[in-house]
Amino acid sequence: RALAEDIEHWLRGEPIVARPTPAVARAWKFVRRHSAIVGVTVLCVVLGLIGVTLNHFRQRTVEKLSAATAYDRTICILPVEDLNTMDTTSLLALEATRYCEQAVRGVSGLTLIAAPAAPDPLPRDRELIRLSQTLGSRFILMATVRRGERGTRLVVHAVDAARDITASPLVIETSMAFGDLDRLPLVTLIRSFCDPSARQPESAVQADQDAAEREAEKYVRAGDQLLRRGMPSAIDLAMESYRKALQLRAEEPGALAGMASAMSRRGILGQADTWLSRAQSAAERAARAAPHQATPERVLSQVFAMRGDSRVALEHGLTAFELDPGDPQTAAAIAGAHEVEGEFGQALIWIERAARRDLSPGAYSLHRGDYLAALGDYALAGRAYREFAEFRPELYDAPLALAALFLLEGNPSLALETIRSLRARFPEDPVVAQNHAALEFHAGDATVAEAILRGFTDDPNGGLTAYLGIRAASALGCLALRRHEDGHPWIEQALALDRLQLESDPDNDVLLYEMAANLAMLGRGREALGNLRAAVERGPSVCQMMRLDRRLETLRTQPEFVRLLEVGEERLKEMRDHIKQRTSAPKP
């Protein structure tokens, strides 16, 4: 019976008792017996898995499309910077930020997010798109605000990170509080810039340019490249390039601004008043042709700084920075205005901002060295000068500055060795010659100094040197007195030039110091100390020269002279401490 039952099981494809069937074999036999049911079941399972998978990918796609749409419809507001206090937490900055946020909320369809802090500087190109992706916002709104003589000035920039373009800046000048100010201009800017249907095709601007305009731009770029070399020989070549651009387009803003910049640099080499007047005229024409371009304002800032008008220079510099906060030269222009004012601490802060915006090796390290030296931080100043010399060895600027620094540090032999070596490399350069004479006068061979100085007695500026400032006539008069000769005519000539230049720049600390030195040599000690007091109050860095200037010998025993030295050095220490506090403060 058992055998019969096993045979029947085997005939039906079922497991038998005599030899147990493996699980796989039993399963296979089950499938053969019920092939239709198994087939339908497997098909249902496969279709179910396919459905689940497709639904998963569809959901992922919807999420990605939703995220992309949210990104394209999101705008991030960076904290507004108050340029008066150089931070984003002042009451004015917070009010301006709130005004911008309320304007964005007035644009339907946009999602607003606020960044906790603003990067300085704002990244460009690929870094800008990375920042926007980190923020989760395609559009970025950044602004600066400040209070001036004519009221409050807010300048807003809208950035499309995906296309790496920035809208023309919106400039709002008002005497009203931000809570009462109309938000419509900013709402209109945001709506037109962020609405895809309102955007102009990227090729439209280029298509509208004619051949002459494109050709003029080539000459402008060539002139800009020549100016960046920083060599005197390149200035005339740059001006010629800008002239060709202006022949093609008479009011080309870039060419006018470039020409103005070249002319201002040309004034350093002589005939300063003439060249600066021409530079101002060209820059003003450029500003009229392109009122929202930063370059003309920046050049005007440089021109007025060279003329000693720090107030106007600072106003133009801040305007340039508002229009293009990413341009390193605009921050450098503001630093130059503070330098003229004798505010070397502020100048150093702004030159650091310029350096952060310029990736060129050693960029602005020369200026940084000048400001550090003026603050009495000789170690850091020397490091900055050497950095500049390493990357720009073809220029004489860094060795010239180092020679003066060595003298201030109390190393006259190294100072003379440096300047004499430099003079051998640049025997015909007037700037090197003047500074060579100044160093020989203070610490070297008086005969060599006198021979050089006599070549600058007819200079309209009196041969006043860039470092260790001293006029040719003043030095010649001092050397004559030391030989027991009558040097008074030379000194009176220098004094007359001091008075003439102080009429147009009455707060110039260098000129006040020069006048004090000349008065001291003429035996007018009381007047000399008065001018020296004004010079120290205006620019405490002059106290560094007071220690080694042989023209002040008759004043050294005066208690007032000693007190002025102490006051000047204490103010320099306060400035250095202030800089350290700002640079060591944690970022928000």
Coordinates of C-alpha atoms in Angstrom, one line a residue:
R1 CA 0.0 0.0 0.0
A2 CA 2.8 2.4 0.9
L3 CA 4.5 1.6 -2.4
A4 CA 1.2 2.1 -4.3
E5 CA 0.7 5.5 -2.6
D6 CA 4.3 6.6 -3.5
I7 CA 3.7 5.6 -7.1
E8 CA 0.5 7.6 -7.3
H9 CA 2.3 10.6 -5.7
W10 CA 5.1 10.3 -8.2
L11 CA 2.7 10.0 -11.1
R12 CA 1.0 13.2 -10.0
G13 CA 4.3 15.0 -9.5
E14 CA 4.0 15.1 -5.7
P15 CA 6.6 14.3 -3.1
I16 CA 7.1 10.6 -2.1
V17 CA 7.8 9.0 1.3
A18 CA 10.5 6.5 0.3
R19 CA 13.0 9.3 -0.5
P20 CA 12.4 12.8 0.9
T21 CA 12.4 15.4 -1.9
P22 CA 14.6 18.6 -1.4
A23 CA 12.8 21.9 -0.9
V24 CA 13.8 23.2 -4.3
A25 CA 12.5 20.1 -6.0
R26 CA 9.2 20.3 -4.1
A27 CA 8.9 24.0 -5.1
W28 CA 9.5 23.2 -8.7
K29 CA 7.0 20.4 -8.7
F30 CA 4.4 22.8 -7.1
V31 CA 5.0 25.3 -9.9
R32 CA 4.5 22.6 -12.6
R33 CA 1.2 21.5 -10.9
H34 CA 0.0 25.1 -10.5
S35 CA 1.8 27.0 -13.4
A36 CA -1.1 29.4 -14.2
I37 CA -1.6 30.6 -10.6
V38 CA 2.1 31.0 -10.0
G39 CA 2.6 32.9 -13.3
V40 CA -0.2 35.3 -12.5
T41 CA 1.2 35.8 -9.0
V42 CA 4.8 36.5 -10.2
L43 CA 3.4 38.9 -12.8
C44 CA 1.5 40.8 -10.1
V45 CA 4.6 41.0 -7.9
V46 CA 6.8 42.3 -10.8
L47 CA 4.2 44.9 -11.8
G48 CA 3.9 46.0 -8.2
L49 CA 7.6 46.5 -7.8
I50 CA 7.8 48.4 -11.1
G51 CA 5.0 50.6 -9.9
V52 CA 6.7 51.3 -6.5
T53 CA 10.0 52.1 -8.3
L54 CA 8.4 54.4 -10.8
N55 CA 6.4 56.2 -8.1
H56 CA 9.7 56.7 -6.1
F57 CA 11.5 58.2 -9.0
R58 CA 8.5 60.3 -9.9
Q59 CA 8.4 61.7 -6.4
R60 CA 12.1 62.4 -6.5
T61 CA 11.7 64.2 -9.8
V62 CA 8.8 66.3 -8.4
E63 CA 10.9 67.1 -5.3
K64 CA 13.8 68.2 -7.5
L65 CA 11.6 70.3 -9.8
S66 CA 10.0 71.8 -6.7
A67 CA 13.4 72.6 -5.2
A68 CA 14.6 74.1 -8.5
T69 CA 11.5 76.2 -8.7
A70 CA 11.9 77.4 -5.1
Y71 CA 15.6 78.2 -5.8
D72 CA 14.6 80.3 -8.8
R73 CA 12.0 82.1 -6.8
T74 CA 14.0 82.8 -3.7
I75 CA 15.9 86.0 -2.9
C76 CA 18.4 86.3 0.0
I77 CA 19.1 89.7 1.6
L78 CA 22.6 90.2 3.0
P79 CA 22.9 92.4 6.0
V80 CA 23.2 96.1 4.9
E81 CA 26.6 97.6 5.8
D82 CA 26.8 101.0 7.4
L83 CA 29.8 102.7 5.8
N84 CA 30.0 105.3 8.6
T85 CA 30.7 102.6 11.2
M86 CA 31.8 99.8 8.9
D87 CA 29.5 97.2 10.4
T88 CA 26.1 95.7 9.9
T89 CA 24.7 96.1 13.4
S90 CA 24.3 99.8 13.7
L91 CA 20.8 101.3 14.1
L92 CA 21.0 102.8 10.6
A93 CA 22.1 99.4 9.0
L94 CA 19.3 97.5 10.8
E95 CA 16.7 100.1 9.6
A96 CA 18.0 99.8 6.0
T97 CA 17.9 96.0 6.2
R98 CA 14.3 96.1 7.4
Y99 CA 13.4 98.5 4.6
C100 CA 14.8 96.1 2.0
E101 CA 13.0 93.1 3.6
Q102 CA 9.7 94.9 3.5
A103 CA 10.2 95.8 -0.2
V104 CA 10.9 92.1 -1.1
R105 CA 7.7 91.1 0.7
G106 CA 5.9 93.5 -1.6
V107 CA 6.8 91.3 -4.6
S108 CA 4.4 88.3 -5.0
G109 CA 5.8 84.9 -5.8
L110 CA 9.2 85.5 -4.2
T111 CA 10.4 83.7 -1.1
L112 CA 12.6 85.9 1.2
I113 CA 15.5 84.5 3.3
A114 CA 18.0 86.5 5.3
A115 CA 21.7 85.7 5.6
P116 CA 23.1 86.0 9.1
A117 CA 26.3 87.6 7.7
A118 CA 27.7 89.0 4.5
P119 CA 30.9 87.6 3.1
D120 CA 33.6 90.3 2.5
P121 CA 34.1 90.5 -0.4
L122 CA 31.1 89.0 -2.1
P123 CA 32.4 86.1 -4.3
R124 CA 32.3 86.3 -8.1
D125 CA 32.0 84.0 -11.0
R126 CA 31.8 80.3 -9.9
E127 CA 32.2 81.2 -6.3
L128 CA 29.1 83.3 -6.5
I129 CA 26.9 80.5 -7.7
R130 CA 28.3 78.3 -4.9
L131 CA 27.3 80.9 -2.4
S132 CA 23.8 81.1 -3.8
Q133 CA 23.4 77.4 -3.7
T134 CA 24.6 77.3 -0.1
L135 CA 22.1 80.0 0.7
G136 CA 19.4 78.2 -1.3
S137 CA 18.7 81.4 -3.3
R138 CA 19.3 82.3 -6.9
F139 CA 18.9 86.0 -6.2
I140 CA 21.0 88.0 -3.7
L141 CA 20.2 91.5 -2.5
M142 CA 23.1 93.5 -1.1
A143 CA 23.3 97.2 0.0
T144 CA 25.3 99.9 1.7
V145 CA 24.0 102.8 3.7
R146 CA 25.6 106.0 5.1
R147 CA 24.7 109.4 6.4
G148 CA 26.3 112.4 4.7
E149 CA 25.9 116.1 4.4
R150 CA 22.9 115.7 2.1
G151 CA 21.1 113.1 4.1
T152 CA 21.0 109.3 4.1
R153 CA 22.2 107.4 1.0
L154 CA 21.2 103.8 0.3
V155 CA 22.6 102.0 -2.7
V156 CA 21.1 98.6 -3.5
H157 CA 22.5 95.9 -5.8
A158 CA 20.5 92.9 -7.1
V159 CA 22.5 89.9 -8.2
D160 CA 21.4 86.9 -10.3
A161 CA 23.9 84.3 -9.2
A162 CA 22.8 81.7 -11.9
R163 CA 23.7 84.1 -14.7
D164 CA 26.4 86.0 -12.8
I165 CA 25.0 89.4 -13.5
T166 CA 24.1 92.4 -11.4
A167 CA 21.4 94.9 -12.1
S168 CA 22.3 98.6 -12.3
P169 CA 22.5 99.9 -8.7
L170 CA 19.5 101.7 -7.2
V171 CA 20.6 104.9 -5.5
I172 CA 18.2 106.3 -2.9
E173 CA 19.0 109.6 -1.3
T174 CA 16.6 110.8 1.4
S175 CA 16.3 112.9 4.5
M176 CA 13.4 110.8 5.7
A177 CA 13.4 107.9 8.1
F178 CA 13.3 104.5 6.4
G179 CA 10.0 103.7 8.0
D180 CA 8.4 106.6 6.1
L181 CA 10.3 106.0 2.8
D182 CA 8.4 104.9 -0.3
R183 CA 9.4 101.3 -1.1
L184 CA 8.1 101.4 -4.7
P185 CA 11.5 102.0 -6.5
L186 CA 13.0 99.0 -4.8
V187 CA 9.9 96.9 -5.4
T188 CA 10.1 97.8 -9.1
L189 CA 13.8 96.9 -9.3
I190 CA 13.3 93.5 -7.6
R191 CA 10.2 92.6 -9.7
S192 CA 11.7 93.5 -13.0
F193 CA 15.0 91.8 -12.2
C194 CA 13.6 88.5 -10.8
D195 CA 10.7 88.1 -13.3
P196 CA 11.9 85.8 -16.2
S197 CA 9.5 87.5 -18.6
A198 CA 11.0 90.9 -17.9
R199 CA 14.7 89.9 -18.5
Q200 CA 16.5 91.0 -21.5
P201 CA 18.4 88.3 -23.5
E202 CA 22.1 88.2 -22.6
S203 CA 23.1 88.8 -26.1
A204 CA 21.0 91.9 -26.6
V205 CA 23.6 94.3 -25.2
Q206 CA 26.4 92.9 -27.3
A207 CA 24.2 92.9 -30.4
D208 CA 23.5 96.6 -30.0
Q209 CA 27.1 97.5 -30.0
D210 CA 28.5 98.8 -33.2
A211 CA 32.0 98.0 -34.6
A212 CA 33.4 101.4 -33.4
E213 CA 32.3 100.8 -29.9
R214 CA 33.8 97.3 -29.7
E215 CA 37.0 98.7 -31.2
A216 CA 37.1 101.4 -28.6
E217 CA 36.8 98.9 -25.8
K218 CA 39.8 97.1 -27.1
Y219 CA 41.9 100.3 -26.7
V220 CA 40.4 100.9 -23.3
R221 CA 41.4 97.4 -22.1
A222 CA 44.9 97.9 -23.6
G223 CA 45.3 101.2 -21.7
D224 CA 44.1 99.5 -18.4
Q225 CA 46.7 96.7 -18.8
L226 CA 49.4 99.3 -19.3
L227 CA 48.4 101.2 -16.2
R228 CA 48.4 98.1 -14.1
R229 CA 52.1 97.6 -14.8
G230 CA 52.8 100.5 -12.5
M231 CA 55.8 101.7 -14.4
P232 CA 56.2 105.4 -15.3
S233 CA 57.2 104.5 -18.9
A234 CA 53.8 102.8 -19.4
I235 CA 51.7 105.9 -18.5
D236 CA 52.3 107.7 -21.8
L237 CA 51.5 104.5 -23.7
A238 CA 48.3 104.1 -21.8
M239 CA 47.3 107.7 -22.5
E240 CA 47.9 107.1 -26.2
S241 CA 45.7 104.0 -26.1
Y242 CA 42.9 105.9 -24.4
R243 CA 43.2 108.7 -27.0
K244 CA 42.6 106.2 -29.8
A245 CA 39.5 104.9 -28.0
L246 CA 38.2 108.5 -27.7
Q247 CA 38.8 109.1 -31.4
L248 CA 36.4 106.3 -32.1
R249 CA 33.9 107.3 -29.4
A250 CA 34.3 110.8 -28.1
E251 CA 32.5 110.3 -24.7
E252 CA 33.5 106.6 -24.1
P253 CA 33.3 106.5 -20.2
G254 CA 35.9 103.8 -19.8
A255 CA 38.4 105.8 -22.0
L256 CA 37.7 109.1 -20.2
A257 CA 38.1 107.4 -16.8
G258 CA 41.3 105.6 -17.8
M259 CA 42.7 108.8 -19.3
A260 CA 41.9 110.6 -16.0
S261 CA 43.7 107.9 -14.0
A262 CA 46.7 108.0 -16.3
M263 CA 46.9 111.8 -16.0
S264 CA 46.7 111.8 -12.2
R265 CA 49.7 109.3 -12.2
R266 CA 51.5 111.5 -14.7
G267 CA 51.2 114.4 -12.2
I268 CA 53.4 112.5 -9.7
L269 CA 56.3 112.9 -12.1
G270 CA 56.0 116.7 -12.4
Q271 CA 53.6 119.6 -13.2
A272 CA 51.2 118.1 -10.7
D273 CA 48.6 121.0 -10.9
T274 CA 48.3 120.9 -14.7
W275 CA 47.9 117.1 -14.9
L276 CA 45.5 116.9 -12.0
S277 CA 43.3 119.6 -13.5
R278 CA 43.2 117.6 -16.7
A279 CA 42.5 114.4 -14.8
Q280 CA 39.6 116.0 -12.9
S281 CA 38.1 117.3 -16.1
A282 CA 38.3 113.9 -17.9
A283 CA 36.9 112.1 -14.8
E284 CA 33.9 114.5 -14.5
R285 CA 33.1 114.0 -18.2
A286 CA 33.2 110.2 -17.6
A287 CA 30.9 110.6 -14.6
R288 CA 28.4 112.6 -16.6
A289 CA 28.5 110.0 -19.4
A290 CA 28.0 107.0 -17.0
P291 CA 26.6 108.2 -13.7
H292 CA 26.3 104.7 -12.2
Q293 CA 29.9 103.6 -13.0
A294 CA 32.3 103.5 -10.1
T295 CA 35.5 104.2 -12.0
P296 CA 35.0 108.0 -12.6
E297 CA 34.1 108.5 -9.0
R298 CA 37.2 106.5 -7.9
V299 CA 39.5 108.6 -10.1
L300 CA 38.0 111.8 -8.8
S301 CA 38.7 110.5 -5.3
Q302 CA 42.3 109.9 -6.2
V303 CA 42.6 113.3 -7.8
F304 CA 41.3 115.2 -4.8
A305 CA 43.4 113.1 -2.4
M306 CA 46.5 114.1 -4.4
R307 CA 45.4 117.8 -4.0
G308 CA 45.0 117.3 -0.3
D309 CA 41.2 117.7 -0.2
S310 CA 40.4 114.6 2.0
R311 CA 36.8 115.5 2.5
V312 CA 35.9 115.6 -1.2
A313 CA 38.2 112.6 -1.9
L314 CA 36.4 110.5 0.8
E315 CA 33.0 111.4 -0.6
H316 CA 33.9 110.3 -4.1
G317 CA 35.6 107.2 -2.8
L318 CA 32.6 106.1 -0.8
T319 CA 30.4 106.8 -3.8
A320 CA 32.6 104.6 -5.9
F321 CA 32.5 101.8 -3.3
E322 CA 28.7 102.0 -3.1
L323 CA 28.5 101.6 -6.9
D324 CA 31.0 98.7 -7.1
P325 CA 31.8 97.2 -3.7
G326 CA 33.8 94.4 -5.3
D327 CA 36.4 96.6 -7.0
P328 CA 39.6 96.6 -5.0
Q329 CA 40.6 100.0 -6.3
T330 CA 37.5 101.7 -4.9
A331 CA 38.5 100.5 -1.4
A332 CA 42.0 101.6 -2.0
A333 CA 40.8 105.1 -3.0
I334 CA 39.0 105.4 0.4
A335 CA 42.2 104.3 2.1
G336 CA 44.0 107.1 0.2
A337 CA 41.5 109.7 1.4
H338 CA 42.0 108.6 5.0
E339 CA 45.7 108.7 4.5
V340 CA 45.5 112.4 3.5
E341 CA 43.4 113.0 6.6
G342 CA 46.2 111.4 8.7
E343 CA 43.8 108.6 9.7
F344 CA 46.3 105.8 9.1
G345 CA 44.3 103.3 11.2
Q346 CA 41.2 103.7 9.0
A347 CA 43.4 103.7 5.9
L348 CA 44.9 100.3 6.9
I349 CA 41.4 98.9 7.4
W350 CA 40.3 99.9 4.0
I351 CA 43.5 98.8 2.3
E352 CA 43.0 95.4 3.9
R353 CA 39.5 95.3 2.2
A354 CA 41.1 96.2 -1.1
A355 CA 43.6 93.3 -0.7
R356 CA 40.8 90.9 0.0
R357 CA 39.2 91.9 -3.3
D358 CA 42.4 91.5 -5.4
L359 CA 43.9 88.1 -5.9
S360 CA 47.1 89.4 -7.5
P361 CA 50.2 88.4 -5.5
G362 CA 51.4 91.3 -3.3
A363 CA 48.4 93.5 -4.2
Y364 CA 48.3 96.6 -2.1
S365 CA 51.1 95.4 0.2
L366 CA 53.1 98.5 -0.6
H367 CA 50.3 100.7 0.6
R368 CA 49.8 98.5 3.6
G369 CA 53.5 98.9 4.4
D370 CA 53.2 102.7 4.2
Y371 CA 50.3 102.8 6.7
L372 CA 51.9 100.3 9.1
A373 CA 55.1 102.4 9.0
A374 CA 53.1 105.6 9.6
L375 CA 51.6 103.8 12.7
G376 CA 55.1 102.9 13.9
D377 CA 54.7 99.1 13.3
Y378 CA 58.0 98.8 11.6
A379 CA 58.2 95.0 11.7
L380 CA 55.0 94.4 9.9
A381 CA 55.7 97.3 7.5
G382 CA 59.0 95.7 6.5
R383 CA 57.3 92.4 5.9
A384 CA 54.7 94.1 3.6
Y385 CA 57.4 96.0 1.7
R386 CA 59.4 92.8 1.1
E387 CA 56.3 91.0 -0.1
F388 CA 55.8 93.7 -2.7
A389 CA 59.4 93.6 -3.7
E390 CA 59.2 89.8 -4.2
F391 CA 56.3 90.0 -6.6
R392 CA 57.2 93.3 -8.3
P393 CA 61.1 93.3 -8.4
E394 CA 61.1 95.6 -11.5
L395 CA 59.8 98.5 -9.5
Y396 CA 61.8 100.8 -7.2
D397 CA 58.9 101.5 -4.8
A398 CA 59.5 98.8 -2.2
P399 CA 63.3 99.3 -1.9
L400 CA 62.7 103.1 -1.7
A401 CA 60.2 102.5 1.2
L402 CA 62.6 100.0 2.9
A403 CA 65.5 102.5 2.8
A404 CA 63.4 105.1 4.7
L405 CA 62.1 102.4 7.1
F406 CA 65.7 101.3 7.9
L407 CA 66.5 104.9 8.9
L408 CA 63.4 105.2 11.1
E409 CA 64.3 101.9 12.7
G410 CA 67.8 103.3 13.6
N411 CA 69.8 101.5 11.0
P412 CA 71.3 104.4 8.8
S413 CA 74.1 102.3 7.3
L414 CA 71.6 99.8 5.8
A415 CA 69.3 102.7 4.7
L416 CA 72.2 104.3 2.8
E417 CA 73.3 101.0 1.3
T418 CA 69.8 100.3 0.1
I419 CA 69.2 103.7 -1.5
R420 CA 72.7 103.9 -3.1
S421 CA 72.1 100.5 -4.7
L422 CA 68.7 101.6 -5.9
R423 CA 70.2 104.8 -7.3
A424 CA 72.7 102.8 -9.3
R425 CA 69.7 100.8 -10.8
F426 CA 67.7 104.0 -11.6
P427 CA 70.2 106.7 -12.1
E428 CA 67.9 109.1 -14.0
D429 CA 64.7 108.7 -12.0
P430 CA 63.8 111.9 -10.2
V431 CA 61.9 110.2 -7.4
V432 CA 64.8 108.0 -6.6
A433 CA 67.2 110.9 -6.8
Q434 CA 65.1 113.0 -4.4
N435 CA 64.8 110.3 -1.8
H436 CA 68.5 109.5 -2.2
A437 CA 69.2 113.2 -1.4
A438 CA 66.9 113.1 1.7
L439 CA 68.7 110.0 3.1
E440 CA 72.1 111.4 2.5
F441 CA 71.0 114.6 4.2
H442 CA 69.7 112.9 7.3
A443 CA 72.4 110.2 7.7
G444 CA 75.0 110.2 5.0
D445 CA 77.3 112.3 2.9
A446 CA 76.2 116.0 2.9
T447 CA 78.2 116.8 -0.2
V448 CA 76.3 114.1 -2.2
A449 CA 73.0 115.4 -0.8
E450 CA 73.7 119.0 -1.8
A451 CA 74.8 118.0 -5.3
I452 CA 71.5 116.2 -5.9
L453 CA 69.3 118.8 -4.2
R454 CA 70.6 121.7 -6.3
G455 CA 69.0 119.9 -9.3
F456 CA 65.5 120.3 -7.7
T457 CA 65.5 123.9 -6.5
D458 CA 63.4 125.0 -9.5
D459 CA 60.9 122.2 -9.0
P460 CA 57.4 123.7 -8.4
N461 CA 56.9 121.4 -5.4
G462 CA 60.3 122.3 -4.0
G463 CA 61.6 118.8 -4.4
L464 CA 59.4 117.5 -1.5
T465 CA 60.2 113.8 -1.2
A466 CA 57.7 111.0 -0.9
Y467 CA 59.5 109.6 2.2
L468 CA 61.4 111.5 4.9
G469 CA 59.8 114.6 3.4
I470 CA 62.1 117.6 3.0
R471 CA 62.3 120.4 0.4
A472 CA 65.5 120.9 -1.6
A473 CA 65.8 124.6 -0.5
S474 CA 65.2 123.7 3.2
A475 CA 67.9 121.0 3.1
L476 CA 70.3 123.3 1.3
G477 CA 69.7 126.1 3.8
C478 CA 70.4 123.7 6.7
L479 CA 73.6 122.4 5.1
A480 CA 74.8 126.0 4.6
L481 CA 74.1 126.8 8.3
R482 CA 76.1 123.8 9.3
R483 CA 79.1 125.2 7.3
H484 CA 78.5 128.5 9.1
E485 CA 77.4 130.1 5.9
D486 CA 74.2 132.2 5.3
G487 CA 71.5 129.6 4.5
H488 CA 68.6 132.0 5.3
P489 CA 67.8 132.8 1.7
W490 CA 67.3 129.1 1.0
I491 CA 65.2 128.6 4.1
E492 CA 63.0 131.7 3.3
Q493 CA 62.4 130.3 -0.1
A494 CA 61.2 127.0 1.3
L495 CA 59.1 128.8 3.9
A496 CA 57.4 130.9 1.2
L497 CA 56.5 127.7 -0.6
D498 CA 55.2 126.2 2.7
R499 CA 52.9 129.1 3.2
L500 CA 51.7 129.1 -0.4
Q501 CA 50.7 125.4 -0.3
L502 CA 49.2 125.7 3.1
E503 CA 46.7 128.2 1.8
S504 CA 45.0 125.6 -0.3
D505 CA 45.6 122.7 2.2
P506 CA 45.8 124.3 5.7
D507 CA 45.5 120.9 7.5
N508 CA 48.3 119.1 5.7
D509 CA 50.5 117.6 8.5
V510 CA 53.6 117.3 6.2
L511 CA 53.4 120.9 5.2
L512 CA 52.9 122.0 8.8
Y513 CA 55.9 120.0 9.8
E514 CA 58.0 121.4 7.0
M515 CA 57.1 125.0 8.1
A516 CA 58.0 124.1 11.7
A517 CA 61.4 122.9 10.6
N518 CA 62.1 126.0 8.6
L519 CA 60.9 128.3 11.4
A520 CA 63.2 126.4 13.8
M521 CA 66.2 127.0 11.6
L522 CA 65.4 130.7 11.4
G523 CA 65.4 130.9 15.2
R524 CA 61.6 131.4 15.5
G525 CA 61.1 128.6 18.1
R526 CA 57.7 129.6 19.5
E527 CA 56.2 129.7 16.0
A528 CA 58.0 126.4 15.1
L529 CA 56.5 124.7 18.1
G530 CA 53.0 126.0 17.3
N531 CA 53.2 124.5 13.8
L532 CA 54.8 121.3 15.2
R533 CA 51.9 121.0 17.6
A534 CA 49.4 121.4 14.8
A535 CA 51.3 118.8 12.7
V536 CA 51.2 116.2 15.5
E537 CA 47.5 116.8 16.2
R538 CA 46.8 116.5 12.5
G539 CA 49.1 113.5 11.8
P540 CA 50.9 112.0 14.7
S541 CA 53.2 110.0 12.4
V542 CA 55.3 113.1 12.0
C543 CA 56.7 112.4 15.4
Q544 CA 58.8 109.7 13.9
M545 CA 60.8 112.2 11.9
M546 CA 61.1 114.6 14.9
R547 CA 63.6 112.2 16.5
L548 CA 66.1 112.3 13.6
D549 CA 65.6 115.6 11.7
R550 CA 68.7 117.7 12.1
R551 CA 66.7 120.9 11.2
L552 CA 65.0 120.7 14.6
E553 CA 68.2 120.7 16.7
T554 CA 67.3 124.0 18.4
L555 CA 64.0 122.6 19.7
R556 CA 65.1 119.3 21.2
T557 CA 65.7 120.7 24.7
Q558 CA 62.3 122.4 24.9
P559 CA 59.8 120.7 27.2
E560 CA 57.1 121.3 24.7
F561 CA 59.0 119.4 22.1
V562 CA 59.4 116.4 24.4
R563 CA 55.7 116.5 25.3
L564 CA 54.8 116.6 21.6
L565 CA 56.9 113.5 21.0
E566 CA 55.1 111.7 23.8
V567 CA 51.7 112.8 22.6
G568 CA 52.3 111.7 19.1
E569 CA 53.7 108.3 20.1
E570 CA 50.8 107.7 22.5
R571 CA 48.3 108.4 19.7
L572 CA 50.1 106.1 17.3
K573 CA 49.9 103.4 20.0
E574 CA 46.1 104.0 20.4
M575 CA 45.7 103.6 16.6
R576 CA 47.6 100.3 16.6
D577 CA 45.6 99.0 19.5
H578 CA 42.4 99.9 17.7
I579 CA 43.5 98.0 14.6
K580 CA 44.3 95.0 16.6
Q581 CA 40.9 95.0 18.3
R582 CA 39.1 95.2 15.0
T583 CA 41.1 92.4 13.4
S584 CA 40.9 90.1 16.4
A585 CA 37.1 90.7 17.0
P586 CA 35.1 87.6 16.2
K587 CA 32.9 87.8 13.1
P588 CA 29.1 87.6 13.5

